Amino acid sequence: MLEQKILEQLFRQNYNKMIHLAKVLLGDDKEAEDIVQDIFLHVADSDILPKNDGYLLTAVRHACLNRIRQMQLHDKVKNLLPVYDETDQQAIEKRLEWLDDISSFVDEQLKEPHRSIFHLRFDDDLTIGEIAKRLGLNPNTTYKYLMQSIQRIRHYFENH
C-alpha cells in the first residue's frame, strides 16, 4: 500500500487533468468522478507507484472506454428485451380481448365460406392462393370474400 503523502501528492497533481478527461469522454460528471475515484483507490491499494502522469491519464481513458462499452451493451440488451410495465400489460390484455371479440363475431355472424376464409387467413396464416386451393375456389373470389368479411367486421366494431 502506498503512503498517504505520496497518494495525496499524486491526487493534487493529477486530479484536475484526470477528471477533465473523464468528463469529456463520458459526458457525465458523476460517472467521471466515479471513474477517477476508482483509479485512485486502485493505485492506493497497489504497491506500485505510477511512473508518470501519462499512466494515470491512460488509466482514465481505458476505464472510460470500458464504461462506454458497458453502457452500449446495456442499451443493446435493453432494446432486445423490452420490459413491460403494468400499463403495457393492460394494453396487451385489452388487445387480446378485442381479438377475442372479433373471433367471436366471425364465428357467430359470418357464414361459410367467409368464416373459413377468415380463419385460414388470420389463424393459420395462409395466403389467398393457398386458401383458394384448399377450398377449391378462384383466388379472386377468395379475396373478394375476405374483403367482404373484413368490411363487415370493421362496420360492426365501428358502430358498437
XYZ file of C-alpha atoms in Angstrom:
160
model
C 0.000 0.000 0.000
C 1.289 3.448 -0.929
C 1.990 6.042 1.718
C -0.705 8.613 2.337
C 1.607 11.565 1.488
C 2.566 10.113 -1.904
C -1.072 9.399 -2.721
C -2.133 12.932 -1.754
C 0.610 14.380 -3.936
C -0.499 12.224 -6.918
C -4.070 13.317 -6.315
C -3.248 17.042 -6.228
C -1.034 16.872 -9.301
C -3.334 14.786 -11.484
C -6.949 15.021 -10.344
C -7.949 18.037 -12.477
C -6.492 16.556 -15.687
C -7.998 13.147 -14.950
C -11.468 14.439 -14.125
C -11.463 16.707 -17.179
C -10.569 13.813 -19.481
C -13.217 11.568 -17.939
C -15.908 14.269 -18.241
C -15.021 14.870 -21.880
C -15.117 11.158 -22.720
C -18.237 10.267 -20.739
C -20.228 13.483 -20.787
C -21.427 12.697 -17.264
C -19.893 14.387 -14.209
C -20.948 11.696 -11.729
C -19.641 8.851 -13.878
C -16.389 10.776 -14.400
C -15.909 11.228 -10.666
C -16.592 7.527 -10.069
C -14.022 6.504 -12.681
C -11.286 8.768 -11.265
C -12.057 7.704 -7.706
C -11.823 4.023 -8.693
C -8.424 4.639 -10.290
C -7.089 6.344 -7.170
C -8.440 3.506 -4.999
C -6.682 1.002 -7.235
C -3.414 2.982 -7.063
C -3.736 3.271 -3.262
C -4.222 -0.493 -2.909
C -1.239 -1.348 -5.070
C 2.397 -1.209 -4.074
C 3.459 0.209 -7.420
C 3.861 3.951 -7.840
C 2.825 5.264 -11.281
C 5.939 6.381 -13.153
C 4.357 9.455 -14.719
C 1.148 11.432 -15.265
C 0.580 9.611 -18.545
C -0.082 6.378 -16.674
C -2.998 7.875 -14.757
C -4.463 9.560 -17.849
C -4.159 6.308 -19.785
C -5.917 4.520 -16.940
C -8.729 7.108 -17.098
C -9.019 6.695 -20.857
C -9.223 2.901 -20.647
C -11.697 2.974 -17.767
C -13.915 5.439 -19.647
C -13.820 3.376 -22.842
C -14.737 0.275 -20.849
C -17.617 2.147 -19.239
C -18.843 3.358 -22.642
C -18.765 -0.242 -23.933
C -20.750 -1.382 -20.892
C -23.350 1.340 -21.459
C -23.643 0.458 -25.158
C -24.050 -3.223 -24.324
C -26.616 -2.372 -21.670
C -28.575 -0.293 -24.208
C -28.456 -3.103 -26.781
C -29.700 -5.663 -24.272
C -32.358 -3.256 -23.050
C -33.608 -2.836 -26.619
C -33.612 -6.591 -27.223
C -35.519 -7.379 -24.061
C -38.189 -4.749 -23.601
C -39.516 -4.507 -20.083
C -43.275 -4.358 -19.853
C -44.813 -2.361 -17.084
C -48.377 -2.692 -15.843
C -49.675 -0.186 -18.411
C -48.129 -2.193 -21.255
C -49.638 -5.378 -19.842
C -53.081 -3.765 -19.680
C -52.758 -2.672 -23.316
C -51.815 -6.221 -24.313
C -54.755 -7.657 -22.378
C -57.119 -5.141 -23.955
C -55.843 -6.035 -27.425
C -56.255 -9.770 -26.735
C -59.801 -9.131 -25.534
C -60.501 -7.174 -28.720
C -59.131 -10.051 -30.839
C -61.354 -12.488 -28.921
C -64.353 -10.266 -29.666
C -63.503 -10.297 -33.375
C -63.103 -14.066 -33.346
C -66.472 -14.479 -31.604
C -68.109 -12.187 -34.142
C -66.619 -14.187 -37.020
C -67.829 -17.490 -35.571
C -71.317 -16.211 -34.738
C -72.102 -13.781 -37.555
C -70.241 -14.874 -40.687
C -71.492 -17.670 -42.880
C -69.426 -20.095 -44.909
C -67.166 -19.720 -46.863
C -66.459 -16.280 -45.295
C -65.814 -17.798 -41.852
C -63.383 -20.457 -43.131
C -61.524 -17.996 -45.349
C -61.115 -15.567 -42.451
C -59.814 -18.267 -40.064
C -57.469 -19.764 -42.662
C -56.040 -16.327 -43.420
C -55.632 -14.979 -39.892
C -55.441 -18.063 -37.674
C -53.476 -20.370 -39.982
C -51.623 -17.527 -41.786
C -52.293 -18.936 -45.256
C -52.043 -16.819 -48.391
C -55.057 -16.117 -50.603
C -53.726 -18.602 -53.167
C -53.311 -21.342 -50.549
C -56.808 -20.731 -49.187
C -58.327 -20.781 -52.678
C -56.604 -24.051 -53.488
C -57.637 -25.650 -50.184
C -61.301 -24.613 -50.577
C -61.464 -25.169 -54.340
C -62.248 -21.521 -55.062
C -60.919 -18.964 -57.507
C -58.270 -16.709 -55.841
C -60.192 -13.572 -56.904
C -63.370 -14.917 -55.329
C -61.447 -15.861 -52.172
C -60.024 -12.341 -51.954
C -63.486 -10.825 -52.512
C -64.976 -12.938 -49.683
C -62.133 -11.994 -47.336
C -62.587 -8.275 -48.073
C -66.331 -8.570 -47.508
C -65.679 -10.230 -44.149
C -63.203 -7.551 -43.087
C -65.594 -4.768 -44.119
C -68.426 -6.374 -42.175
C -66.227 -6.758 -39.071
C -64.992 -3.171 -39.363
C -68.530 -1.835 -39.784
C -69.780 -3.806 -36.775
C -66.987 -2.673 -34.427
C -67.094 0.950 -35.571
C -70.776 1.102 -34.641
C -70.540 -0.748 -31.314
